[in-house]
Amino acid sequence: MKKFNLLFLLILILSLGSCRSDSETAETPTAIAVQNGKVKGKITSQNGAKTIGGASVFTFDEKYKIYHTTSDSEGNFTLEAPEGNHTIYIQTGNGSNFRTQATANIKANETVNLELTQTKLTQVAKIAYVKGTFDKIEDIIQTLGYTATEITNTDLANLNTLAQYDIVFLNCGSRKFSQFANLYPVIENNLAVFVANGGSIYASDWDVSYLVGGNDNTNNCNLAGGFIPDSKLCSKNIGSSGIVAGTVSNTSLATALGFNTLNLDFDLGAWQKITNYDPAYWEVLVKETASNDPLMIRTNQFTDNTLPNIPIGNAPSLNFVTVCITLSNNVQISVSVPQVAVPALLALGATLGSCSGAGNSGYIYYTAFHNHASGNIGNAAGILQYVILNL
């Protein structure tokens, strides 16, 4: 009888378990979809005096997917990203020379407004300039709240001194050929080493002679000196004084500026006209409206395998690395990210270095126009501000 009771209880328990319906079985928890919010702000120069257009603004989610936008010509941006605590990165150029970052707690379907104190673009680069007779780019650097050190042709001839800097500005009229003729072969070789290893240069008007040879300026093609191959660029000092209408031919530059036409006042007796250039080597950013002749060009295609590899400037010691990331719309962007993020980004398809350019080449910007040593240059000032922040 005892065995029968135990058997009966076992059958009863099993029958109760089998009576549970399908709807009563344990459900597997489903992942809660992460919702997005927005971050808004206005980017300014370090002293708050100038709004910065064309800056990259981005953040990452926990799996290092990037969320990216750019600031408009008034410095305003709106970035959509997943809810949660995020570091917001703000950069110009590829982020190696000017950048800042802020933290934001993004909430679903809400907008967080960053304070102006959080969005001021900070100078990371060490900047130098060579004083010129006809140009004062240092004035524009200072009006933005940034700093630059004056150096001389003698300093350019010392590679150890030159290599301390990330960016060097060569003001029109700084090349005193009769005074420093014996130094220029060394200077030009040092500038080549500087650019080949990631340093960036801006040269204006007559100072194209640092690039392609000549004396104080360049009056013909294929002259002795310089470090840019003659087949890549020729400039002659044949421009006439007067107002020249210009067109901003680079879309990103025009968007950052908020205009695409301007008048340039060439008030000196003569200025350098670009008479020949390699369009595969140089990108034209501003051109003369009537003739389509380039007035502003840039390249990051300089290479020379015979030159030594040396560290340049401040960037290598700051634990940020430049990478190329492809966005969801197949647009590629060059940004600088913390070193700890690099392995995950590479696993997602990013590549080391900038999206364009050759090897470790830095940028070379050249303009036929420049800041006047004696005063205001109107809308061209905005272009030169862009040059400073994007080298």
mmCIF file of C-alpha atoms in Angstrom:
data_model
loop_
_atom_site.group_PDB
_atom_site.id
_atom_site.type_symbol
_atom_site.label_atom_id
_atom_site.label_comp_id
_atom_site.label_asym_id
_atom_site.label_seq_id
_atom_site.Cartn_x
_atom_site.Cartn_y
_atom_site.Cartn_z
ATOM 1 C CA MET A 1 0.000 0.000 0.000
ATOM 2 C CA LYS A 2 2.897 2.394 0.806
ATOM 3 C CA LYS A 3 4.493 1.721 -2.589
ATOM 4 C CA PHE A 4 1.165 2.435 -4.278
ATOM 5 C CA ASN A 5 0.845 5.816 -2.520
ATOM 6 C CA LEU A 6 4.357 6.859 -3.576
ATOM 7 C CA LEU A 7 3.625 5.865 -7.166
ATOM 8 C CA PHE A 8 0.362 7.815 -7.097
ATOM 9 C CA LEU A 9 2.115 10.967 -5.805
ATOM 10 C CA LEU A 10 4.775 10.734 -8.517
ATOM 11 C CA ILE A 11 2.145 10.440 -11.260
ATOM 12 C CA LEU A 12 0.231 13.406 -9.775
ATOM 13 C CA ILE A 13 3.315 15.648 -9.729
ATOM 14 C CA LEU A 14 4.192 14.798 -13.314
ATOM 15 C CA SER A 15 0.645 15.404 -14.486
ATOM 16 C CA LEU A 16 0.556 18.841 -12.836
ATOM 17 C CA GLY A 17 3.808 19.824 -14.594
ATOM 18 C CA SER A 18 2.441 18.743 -17.971
ATOM 19 C CA CYS A 19 -0.667 20.896 -17.532
ATOM 20 C CA ARG A 20 1.329 24.152 -17.944
ATOM 21 C CA SER A 21 0.364 25.815 -21.223
ATOM 22 C CA ASP A 22 2.876 27.028 -23.846
ATOM 23 C CA SER A 23 2.109 30.612 -22.823
ATOM 24 C CA GLU A 24 3.251 29.869 -19.297
ATOM 25 C CA THR A 25 6.757 28.741 -20.207
ATOM 26 C CA ALA A 26 9.651 31.016 -19.148
ATOM 27 C CA GLU A 27 10.337 33.782 -21.691
ATOM 28 C CA THR A 28 13.820 34.786 -22.852
ATOM 29 C CA PRO A 29 14.432 38.479 -21.996
ATOM 30 C CA THR A 30 14.695 40.708 -25.099
ATOM 31 C CA ALA A 31 17.331 43.449 -25.391
ATOM 32 C CA ILE A 32 16.015 46.942 -24.816
ATOM 33 C CA ALA A 33 16.686 49.109 -27.861
ATOM 34 C CA VAL A 34 19.042 51.998 -27.131
ATOM 35 C CA GLN A 35 17.498 55.325 -28.054
ATOM 36 C CA ASN A 36 19.251 58.399 -29.358
ATOM 37 C CA GLY A 37 19.455 61.940 -28.110
ATOM 38 C CA LYS A 38 21.225 65.064 -29.347
ATOM 39 C CA VAL A 39 24.118 67.295 -28.341
ATOM 40 C CA LYS A 40 24.234 70.900 -29.526
ATOM 41 C CA GLY A 41 26.918 73.554 -29.247
ATOM 42 C CA LYS A 42 28.889 76.356 -30.886
ATOM 43 C CA ILE A 43 32.614 75.951 -31.582
ATOM 44 C CA THR A 44 34.900 78.935 -31.144
ATOM 45 C CA SER A 45 38.593 79.691 -31.206
ATOM 46 C CA GLN A 46 40.530 79.379 -27.977
ATOM 47 C CA ASN A 47 39.744 82.954 -26.904
ATOM 48 C CA GLY A 48 36.126 82.782 -28.045
ATOM 49 C CA ALA A 49 36.651 85.567 -30.603
ATOM 50 C CA LYS A 50 35.942 83.538 -33.757
ATOM 51 C CA THR A 51 33.365 80.863 -34.503
ATOM 52 C CA ILE A 52 34.835 77.825 -36.243
ATOM 53 C CA GLY A 53 33.099 76.307 -39.248
ATOM 54 C CA GLY A 54 33.930 72.941 -40.777
ATOM 55 C CA ALA A 55 35.077 71.316 -37.528
ATOM 56 C CA SER A 56 34.517 67.597 -36.968
ATOM 57 C CA VAL A 57 32.356 66.682 -33.973
ATOM 58 C CA PHE A 58 32.078 63.004 -33.067
ATOM 59 C CA THR A 59 31.660 60.400 -30.377
ATOM 60 C CA PHE A 60 31.591 56.601 -30.106
ATOM 61 C CA ASP A 61 29.195 54.078 -28.625
ATOM 62 C CA GLU A 62 30.383 51.236 -26.408
ATOM 63 C CA LYS A 63 31.306 49.173 -29.487
ATOM 64 C CA TYR A 64 33.225 52.086 -31.071
ATOM 65 C CA LYS A 65 30.702 52.848 -33.763
ATOM 66 C CA ILE A 66 31.257 56.503 -34.657
ATOM 67 C CA TYR A 67 28.615 59.244 -34.653
ATOM 68 C CA HIS A 68 29.795 62.309 -36.562
ATOM 69 C CA THR A 69 28.778 65.740 -37.796
ATOM 70 C CA THR A 70 30.450 69.031 -38.761
ATOM 71 C CA SER A 71 29.928 72.597 -37.591
ATOM 72 C CA ASP A 72 28.361 75.143 -39.931
ATOM 73 C CA SER A 73 29.892 78.483 -40.904
ATOM 74 C CA GLU A 74 28.705 79.987 -37.601
ATOM 75 C CA GLY A 75 30.297 77.200 -35.572
ATOM 76 C CA ASN A 76 26.979 75.559 -34.683
ATOM 77 C CA PHE A 77 26.546 71.788 -34.599
ATOM 78 C CA THR A 78 23.971 69.180 -33.635
ATOM 79 C CA LEU A 79 25.214 65.650 -33.033
ATOM 80 C CA GLU A 80 22.838 62.703 -32.702
ATOM 81 C CA ALA A 81 24.170 59.803 -30.631
ATOM 82 C CA PRO A 82 22.964 56.994 -28.322
ATOM 83 C CA GLU A 83 21.821 57.836 -24.811
ATOM 84 C CA GLY A 84 24.417 57.589 -22.056
ATOM 85 C CA ASN A 85 27.620 59.277 -20.956
ATOM 86 C CA HIS A 86 29.866 60.204 -23.891
ATOM 87 C CA THR A 87 33.095 62.005 -24.666
ATOM 88 C CA ILE A 88 32.439 64.514 -27.445
ATOM 89 C CA TYR A 89 35.509 65.141 -29.614
ATOM 90 C CA ILE A 90 35.865 68.450 -31.475
ATOM 91 C CA GLN A 91 38.657 68.812 -34.035
ATOM 92 C CA THR A 92 39.808 70.654 -37.142
ATOM 93 C CA GLY A 93 41.988 69.189 -39.890
ATOM 94 C CA ASN A 94 42.836 65.638 -38.870
ATOM 95 C CA GLY A 95 42.759 66.579 -35.204
ATOM 96 C CA SER A 96 46.490 66.384 -34.627
ATOM 97 C CA ASN A 97 47.047 70.142 -34.169
ATOM 98 C CA PHE A 98 43.787 71.626 -32.857
ATOM 99 C CA ARG A 99 41.221 69.742 -30.813
ATOM 100 C CA THR A 100 39.206 69.664 -27.603
ATOM 101 C CA GLN A 101 36.794 67.303 -25.906
ATOM 102 C CA ALA A 102 33.820 67.544 -23.579
ATOM 103 C CA THR A 103 31.638 65.107 -21.664
ATOM 104 C CA ALA A 104 27.891 64.917 -22.139
ATOM 105 C CA ASN A 105 25.150 62.780 -20.598
ATOM 106 C CA ILE A 106 22.890 62.209 -23.593
ATOM 107 C CA LYS A 107 19.275 61.360 -22.771
ATOM 108 C CA ALA A 108 16.828 59.611 -25.050
ATOM 109 C CA ASN A 109 14.833 61.996 -27.250
ATOM 110 C CA GLU A 110 16.298 65.026 -25.488
ATOM 111 C CA THR A 111 18.872 67.657 -26.439
ATOM 112 C CA VAL A 112 21.902 68.527 -24.327
ATOM 113 C CA ASN A 113 23.426 71.958 -24.854
ATOM 114 C CA LEU A 114 27.173 72.253 -24.301
ATOM 115 C CA GLU A 115 28.471 75.469 -22.749
ATOM 116 C CA LEU A 116 30.762 77.754 -24.754
ATOM 117 C CA THR A 117 33.519 77.000 -22.256
ATOM 118 C CA GLN A 118 33.351 73.337 -23.321
ATOM 119 C CA THR A 119 33.661 73.914 -27.060
ATOM 120 C CA LYS A 120 36.663 76.209 -27.400
ATOM 121 C CA LEU A 121 39.162 74.697 -29.817
ATOM 122 C CA THR A 122 42.465 74.119 -28.053
ATOM 123 C CA GLN A 123 45.897 74.436 -29.637
ATOM 124 C CA VAL A 124 47.838 71.191 -29.413
ATOM 125 C CA ALA A 125 50.507 72.017 -31.994
ATOM 126 C CA LYS A 126 53.716 73.915 -31.469
ATOM 127 C CA ILE A 127 53.658 76.676 -34.083
ATOM 128 C CA ALA A 128 56.490 78.792 -35.476
ATOM 129 C CA TYR A 129 56.673 81.585 -38.043
ATOM 130 C CA VAL A 130 59.406 83.369 -39.933
ATOM 131 C CA LYS A 131 58.852 87.123 -39.941
ATOM 132 C CA GLY A 132 58.153 88.623 -43.358
ATOM 133 C CA THR A 133 58.277 92.065 -44.911
ATOM 134 C CA PHE A 134 54.834 91.880 -46.559
ATOM 135 C CA ASP A 135 52.882 89.367 -44.482
ATOM 136 C CA LYS A 136 51.967 88.952 -40.797
ATOM 137 C CA ILE A 137 50.148 85.658 -40.411
ATOM 138 C CA GLU A 138 51.131 85.767 -36.728
ATOM 139 C CA ASP A 139 48.584 88.568 -36.219
ATOM 140 C CA ILE A 140 45.760 86.268 -37.302
ATOM 141 C CA ILE A 141 47.097 83.452 -35.106
ATOM 142 C CA GLN A 142 47.067 85.793 -32.113
ATOM 143 C CA THR A 143 43.573 87.172 -32.814
ATOM 144 C CA LEU A 144 42.298 83.590 -32.477
ATOM 145 C CA GLY A 145 43.946 83.263 -29.073
ATOM 146 C CA TYR A 146 46.729 80.930 -30.187
ATOM 147 C CA THR A 147 50.484 81.283 -29.836
ATOM 148 C CA ALA A 148 53.369 81.067 -32.279
ATOM 149 C CA THR A 149 57.109 81.425 -31.800
ATOM 150 C CA GLU A 150 59.164 83.616 -34.081
ATOM 151 C CA ILE A 151 62.106 81.794 -35.643
ATOM 152 C CA THR A 152 64.677 82.845 -38.231
ATOM 153 C CA ASN A 153 66.281 81.467 -41.362
ATOM 154 C CA THR A 154 69.164 80.404 -39.149
ATOM 155 C CA ASP A 155 66.704 78.322 -37.119
ATOM 156 C CA LEU A 156 65.356 76.751 -40.307
ATOM 157 C CA ALA A 157 68.915 75.669 -41.074
ATOM 158 C CA ASN A 158 69.037 73.754 -37.762
ATOM 159 C CA LEU A 159 67.005 70.546 -38.144
ATOM 160 C CA ASN A 160 66.863 69.950 -34.390
ATOM 161 C CA THR A 161 65.282 73.371 -33.881
ATOM 162 C CA LEU A 162 62.862 72.974 -36.780
ATOM 163 C CA ALA A 163 61.773 69.517 -35.627
ATOM 164 C CA GLN A 164 60.446 70.942 -32.344
ATOM 165 C CA TYR A 165 57.465 72.403 -34.207
ATOM 166 C CA ASP A 166 54.374 70.906 -35.834
ATOM 167 C CA ILE A 167 53.577 73.875 -38.109
ATOM 168 C CA VAL A 168 55.797 76.543 -39.682
ATOM 169 C CA PHE A 169 54.470 79.693 -41.373
ATOM 170 C CA LEU A 170 56.684 81.297 -43.998
ATOM 171 C CA ASN A 171 55.573 84.922 -44.374
ATOM 172 C CA CYS A 172 55.940 86.650 -47.726
ATOM 173 C CA GLY A 173 59.226 88.514 -47.735
ATOM 174 C CA SER A 174 60.941 86.328 -45.124
ATOM 175 C CA ARG A 175 63.403 84.849 -47.592
ATOM 176 C CA LYS A 176 66.443 87.157 -47.568
ATOM 177 C CA PHE A 177 68.403 85.393 -50.273
ATOM 178 C CA SER A 178 71.386 87.727 -50.521
ATOM 179 C CA GLN A 179 71.866 87.542 -46.760
ATOM 180 C CA PHE A 180 71.393 83.784 -46.311
ATOM 181 C CA ALA A 181 72.249 82.356 -49.749
ATOM 182 C CA ASN A 182 74.700 79.828 -48.310
ATOM 183 C CA LEU A 183 72.035 78.502 -45.916
ATOM 184 C CA TYR A 184 69.247 77.833 -48.411
ATOM 185 C CA PRO A 185 70.403 74.393 -49.612
ATOM 186 C CA VAL A 186 70.364 73.275 -45.959
ATOM 187 C CA ILE A 187 67.067 75.068 -45.222
ATOM 188 C CA GLU A 188 65.306 73.515 -48.199
ATOM 189 C CA ASN A 189 66.551 70.030 -47.297
ATOM 190 C CA ASN A 190 65.397 70.539 -43.691
ATOM 191 C CA LEU A 191 61.961 71.660 -44.847
ATOM 192 C CA ALA A 192 61.754 68.531 -46.996
ATOM 193 C CA VAL A 193 62.604 66.338 -43.984
ATOM 194 C CA PHE A 194 60.093 68.278 -41.877
ATOM 195 C CA VAL A 195 57.186 67.737 -44.295
ATOM 196 C CA ALA A 196 58.095 64.134 -45.154
ATOM 197 C CA ASN A 197 57.854 63.286 -41.442
ATOM 198 C CA GLY A 198 54.492 64.928 -40.840
ATOM 199 C CA GLY A 199 55.284 68.606 -40.266
ATOM 200 C CA SER A 200 53.108 71.165 -42.061
ATOM 201 C CA ILE A 201 54.067 74.377 -43.858
ATOM 202 C CA TYR A 202 52.201 77.452 -45.026
ATOM 203 C CA ALA A 203 54.002 79.718 -47.516
ATOM 204 C CA SER A 204 52.558 82.910 -48.979
ATOM 205 C CA ASP A 205 53.232 84.747 -52.247
ATOM 206 C CA TRP A 206 56.979 85.316 -52.734
ATOM 207 C CA ASP A 207 57.867 82.581 -50.257
ATOM 208 C CA VAL A 208 56.930 79.960 -52.843
ATOM 209 C CA SER A 209 60.676 80.184 -53.509
ATOM 210 C CA TYR A 210 61.237 78.025 -50.395
ATOM 211 C CA LEU A 211 59.275 75.330 -52.218
ATOM 212 C CA VAL A 212 60.497 75.586 -55.817
ATOM 213 C CA GLY A 213 63.704 77.635 -55.697
ATOM 214 C CA GLY A 214 64.636 81.138 -56.699
ATOM 215 C CA ASN A 215 65.897 84.174 -54.840
ATOM 216 C CA ASP A 216 63.629 86.394 -52.720
ATOM 217 C CA ASN A 217 60.858 85.313 -55.095
ATOM 218 C CA THR A 218 60.496 83.120 -58.166
ATOM 219 C CA ASN A 219 60.576 84.634 -61.656
ATOM 220 C CA ASN A 220 60.693 81.477 -63.775
ATOM 221 C CA CYS A 221 60.201 77.729 -63.816
ATOM 222 C CA ASN A 222 62.837 75.066 -63.150
ATOM 223 C CA LEU A 223 65.079 77.277 -61.016
ATOM 224 C CA ALA A 224 67.794 75.949 -58.739
ATOM 225 C CA GLY A 225 66.766 75.168 -55.179
ATOM 226 C CA GLY A 226 63.533 74.226 -53.466
ATOM 227 C CA PHE A 227 62.350 70.722 -52.611
ATOM 228 C CA ILE A 228 59.098 70.361 -54.568
ATOM 229 C CA PRO A 229 59.777 68.693 -57.957
ATOM 230 C CA ASP A 230 59.738 71.200 -60.826
ATOM 231 C CA SER A 231 57.133 69.096 -62.622
ATOM 232 C CA LYS A 232 54.696 69.657 -59.746
ATOM 233 C CA LEU A 233 54.646 73.467 -59.521
ATOM 234 C CA CYS A 234 55.761 76.620 -61.294
ATOM 235 C CA SER A 235 55.079 80.155 -60.097
ATOM 236 C CA LYS A 236 56.239 83.439 -61.614
ATOM 237 C CA ASN A 237 56.287 86.894 -60.066
ATOM 238 C CA ILE A 238 54.160 88.414 -62.824
ATOM 239 C CA GLY A 239 50.851 89.283 -61.137
ATOM 240 C CA SER A 240 49.681 92.901 -61.426
ATOM 241 C CA SER A 241 48.332 94.979 -58.545
ATOM 242 C CA GLY A 242 44.590 95.482 -58.255
ATOM 243 C CA ILE A 243 41.384 93.769 -57.155
ATOM 244 C CA VAL A 244 41.090 90.150 -58.283
ATOM 245 C CA ALA A 245 37.780 88.271 -58.046
ATOM 246 C CA GLY A 246 38.211 84.838 -56.525
ATOM 247 C CA THR A 247 36.074 81.709 -56.290
ATOM 248 C CA VAL A 248 36.266 79.187 -53.449
ATOM 249 C CA SER A 249 36.395 75.931 -55.413
ATOM 250 C CA ASN A 250 36.643 73.536 -52.465
ATOM 251 C CA THR A 251 33.198 72.587 -51.127
ATOM 252 C CA SER A 252 34.334 71.955 -47.540
ATOM 253 C CA LEU A 253 36.114 75.306 -47.409
ATOM 254 C CA ALA A 254 33.095 77.143 -48.846
ATOM 255 C CA THR A 255 30.805 75.484 -46.282
ATOM 256 C CA ALA A 256 33.140 76.382 -43.436
ATOM 257 C CA LEU A 257 33.389 79.993 -44.611
ATOM 258 C CA GLY A 258 29.755 80.520 -45.519
ATOM 259 C CA PHE A 259 30.656 82.103 -48.872
ATOM 260 C CA ASN A 260 32.229 80.998 -52.153
ATOM 261 C CA THR A 261 33.248 84.265 -53.815
ATOM 262 C CA LEU A 262 35.459 87.116 -52.652
ATOM 263 C CA ASN A 263 37.546 90.018 -53.876
ATOM 264 C CA LEU A 264 41.292 89.911 -53.190
ATOM 265 C CA ASP A 265 43.253 93.142 -52.978
ATOM 266 C CA PHE A 266 46.719 92.648 -54.475
ATOM 267 C CA ASP A 267 48.173 95.992 -53.467
ATOM 268 C CA LEU A 268 51.862 95.249 -54.019
ATOM 269 C CA GLY A 269 53.656 95.961 -57.270
ATOM 270 C CA ALA A 270 53.824 92.293 -58.277
ATOM 271 C CA TRP A 271 52.697 88.940 -56.931
ATOM 272 C CA GLN A 272 53.336 85.293 -57.687
ATOM 273 C CA LYS A 273 51.039 83.693 -60.246
ATOM 274 C CA ILE A 274 50.825 79.917 -60.443
ATOM 275 C CA THR A 275 51.479 79.218 -64.118
ATOM 276 C CA ASN A 276 51.715 75.434 -64.001
ATOM 277 C CA TYR A 277 50.828 72.759 -61.453
ATOM 278 C CA ASP A 278 50.128 69.038 -61.271
ATOM 279 C CA PRO A 279 46.416 68.563 -60.393
ATOM 280 C CA ALA A 280 47.118 65.035 -59.174
ATOM 281 C CA TYR A 281 49.574 66.478 -56.650
ATOM 282 C CA TRP A 282 47.882 69.753 -55.650
ATOM 283 C CA GLU A 283 44.281 70.440 -54.653
ATOM 284 C CA VAL A 284 42.966 73.868 -55.676
ATOM 285 C CA LEU A 285 40.953 75.565 -52.927
ATOM 286 C CA VAL A 286 40.607 79.095 -54.346
ATOM 287 C CA LYS A 287 40.949 80.154 -57.978
ATOM 288 C CA GLU A 288 40.834 83.353 -59.969
ATOM 289 C CA THR A 289 37.265 83.641 -61.249
ATOM 290 C CA ALA A 290 38.101 85.027 -64.691
ATOM 291 C CA SER A 291 41.012 82.768 -65.617
ATOM 292 C CA ASN A 292 40.545 79.724 -63.316
ATOM 293 C CA ASP A 293 44.208 80.122 -62.342
ATOM 294 C CA PRO A 294 44.889 78.749 -58.839
ATOM 295 C CA LEU A 295 45.267 81.268 -56.025
ATOM 296 C CA MET A 296 45.367 78.794 -53.138
ATOM 297 C CA ILE A 297 46.573 75.198 -53.273
ATOM 298 C CA ARG A 298 47.501 72.443 -50.853
ATOM 299 C CA THR A 299 49.090 69.006 -50.922
ATOM 300 C CA ASN A 300 49.986 66.172 -48.586
ATOM 301 C CA GLN A 301 51.623 64.127 -51.329
ATOM 302 C CA PHE A 302 55.262 64.924 -50.629
ATOM 303 C CA THR A 303 57.563 61.915 -50.322
ATOM 304 C CA ASP A 304 61.292 61.345 -50.621
ATOM 305 C CA ASN A 305 62.613 57.946 -49.587
ATOM 306 C CA THR A 306 66.163 59.278 -49.318
ATOM 307 C CA LEU A 307 65.294 61.476 -46.350
ATOM 308 C CA PRO A 308 65.759 60.361 -42.716
ATOM 309 C CA ASN A 309 62.849 59.438 -40.457
ATOM 310 C CA ILE A 310 62.718 61.714 -37.403
ATOM 311 C CA PRO A 311 60.047 62.638 -34.831
ATOM 312 C CA ILE A 312 58.382 65.972 -35.494
ATOM 313 C CA GLY A 313 56.739 68.366 -33.060
ATOM 314 C CA ASN A 314 54.445 67.854 -30.131
ATOM 315 C CA ALA A 315 51.896 65.393 -31.498
ATOM 316 C CA PRO A 316 53.758 62.063 -30.972
ATOM 317 C CA SER A 317 53.888 62.547 -27.182
ATOM 318 C CA LEU A 318 50.182 63.204 -26.590
ATOM 319 C CA ASN A 319 48.711 59.678 -26.853
ATOM 320 C CA PHE A 320 46.452 60.478 -29.802
ATOM 321 C CA VAL A 321 46.649 58.691 -33.148
ATOM 322 C CA THR A 322 45.315 59.809 -36.534
ATOM 323 C CA VAL A 323 43.033 57.276 -38.219
ATOM 324 C CA CYS A 324 40.832 57.169 -41.299
ATOM 325 C CA ILE A 325 37.227 56.122 -40.641
ATOM 326 C CA THR A 326 34.576 55.409 -43.259
ATOM 327 C CA LEU A 327 31.148 56.707 -42.250
ATOM 328 C CA SER A 328 27.873 54.936 -43.005
ATOM 329 C CA ASN A 329 27.391 57.106 -46.127
ATOM 330 C CA ASN A 330 30.821 55.943 -47.397
ATOM 331 C CA VAL A 331 32.413 59.343 -46.721
ATOM 332 C CA GLN A 332 35.888 59.031 -45.240
ATOM 333 C CA ILE A 333 37.106 61.303 -42.438
ATOM 334 C CA SER A 334 40.524 61.735 -40.840
ATOM 335 C CA VAL A 335 40.392 62.196 -37.070
ATOM 336 C CA SER A 336 42.691 61.800 -34.081
ATOM 337 C CA VAL A 337 41.589 59.377 -31.371
ATOM 338 C CA PRO A 338 43.014 58.151 -28.056
ATOM 339 C CA GLN A 339 45.499 55.332 -28.515
ATOM 340 C CA VAL A 340 43.346 52.971 -26.432
ATOM 341 C CA ALA A 341 40.580 53.206 -29.049
ATOM 342 C CA VAL A 342 42.775 52.286 -32.005
ATOM 343 C CA PRO A 343 42.610 48.436 -31.844
ATOM 344 C CA ALA A 344 38.809 48.434 -31.744
ATOM 345 C CA LEU A 345 38.565 50.959 -34.585
ATOM 346 C CA LEU A 346 40.997 48.981 -36.737
ATOM 347 C CA ALA A 347 38.904 45.869 -36.138
ATOM 348 C CA LEU A 348 35.906 47.800 -37.488
ATOM 349 C CA GLY A 349 37.748 48.730 -40.672
ATOM 350 C CA ALA A 350 39.521 51.996 -39.830
ATOM 351 C CA THR A 351 43.073 52.481 -41.090
ATOM 352 C CA LEU A 352 46.060 54.219 -39.554
ATOM 353 C CA GLY A 353 46.958 57.666 -40.857
ATOM 354 C CA SER A 354 44.986 60.229 -42.819
ATOM 355 C CA CYS A 355 42.529 59.143 -45.496
ATOM 356 C CA SER A 356 44.495 60.927 -48.214
ATOM 357 C CA GLY A 357 48.134 61.707 -48.798
ATOM 358 C CA ALA A 358 51.372 59.874 -49.279
ATOM 359 C CA GLY A 359 53.171 58.123 -46.437
ATOM 360 C CA ASN A 360 53.662 60.378 -43.423
ATOM 361 C CA SER A 361 53.489 63.585 -45.457
ATOM 362 C CA GLY A 362 52.347 66.705 -43.677
ATOM 363 C CA TYR A 363 50.452 69.448 -45.480
ATOM 364 C CA ILE A 364 51.842 72.239 -47.596
ATOM 365 C CA TYR A 365 49.496 75.189 -48.131
ATOM 366 C CA TYR A 366 50.415 77.945 -50.567
ATOM 367 C CA THR A 367 48.490 81.146 -51.258
ATOM 368 C CA ALA A 368 49.253 83.860 -53.795
ATOM 369 C CA PHE A 369 47.471 86.265 -51.404
ATOM 370 C CA HIS A 370 48.250 86.888 -47.749
ATOM 371 C CA ASN A 371 47.663 88.978 -44.675
ATOM 372 C CA HIS A 372 48.901 92.518 -45.269
ATOM 373 C CA ALA A 373 51.638 93.616 -42.924
ATOM 374 C CA SER A 374 49.943 97.015 -42.798
ATOM 375 C CA GLY A 375 46.278 96.186 -42.280
ATOM 376 C CA ASN A 376 43.004 94.388 -42.980
ATOM 377 C CA ILE A 377 42.410 91.990 -45.884
ATOM 378 C CA GLY A 378 38.652 91.530 -45.631
ATOM 379 C CA ASN A 379 37.138 88.114 -46.406
ATOM 380 C CA ALA A 380 40.544 86.600 -47.108
ATOM 381 C CA ALA A 381 41.137 86.669 -43.359
ATOM 382 C CA GLY A 382 38.558 83.895 -42.960
ATOM 383 C CA ILE A 383 40.431 81.769 -45.477
ATOM 384 C CA LEU A 384 43.718 82.243 -43.647
ATOM 385 C CA GLN A 385 42.032 81.365 -40.365
ATOM 386 C CA TYR A 386 40.915 78.135 -42.026
ATOM 387 C CA VAL A 387 44.496 77.474 -43.153
ATOM 388 C CA ILE A 388 45.819 77.943 -39.610
ATOM 389 C CA LEU A 389 43.289 75.542 -38.099
ATOM 390 C CA ASN A 390 43.509 72.848 -40.792
ATOM 391 C CA LEU A 391 47.255 72.428 -41.261
#
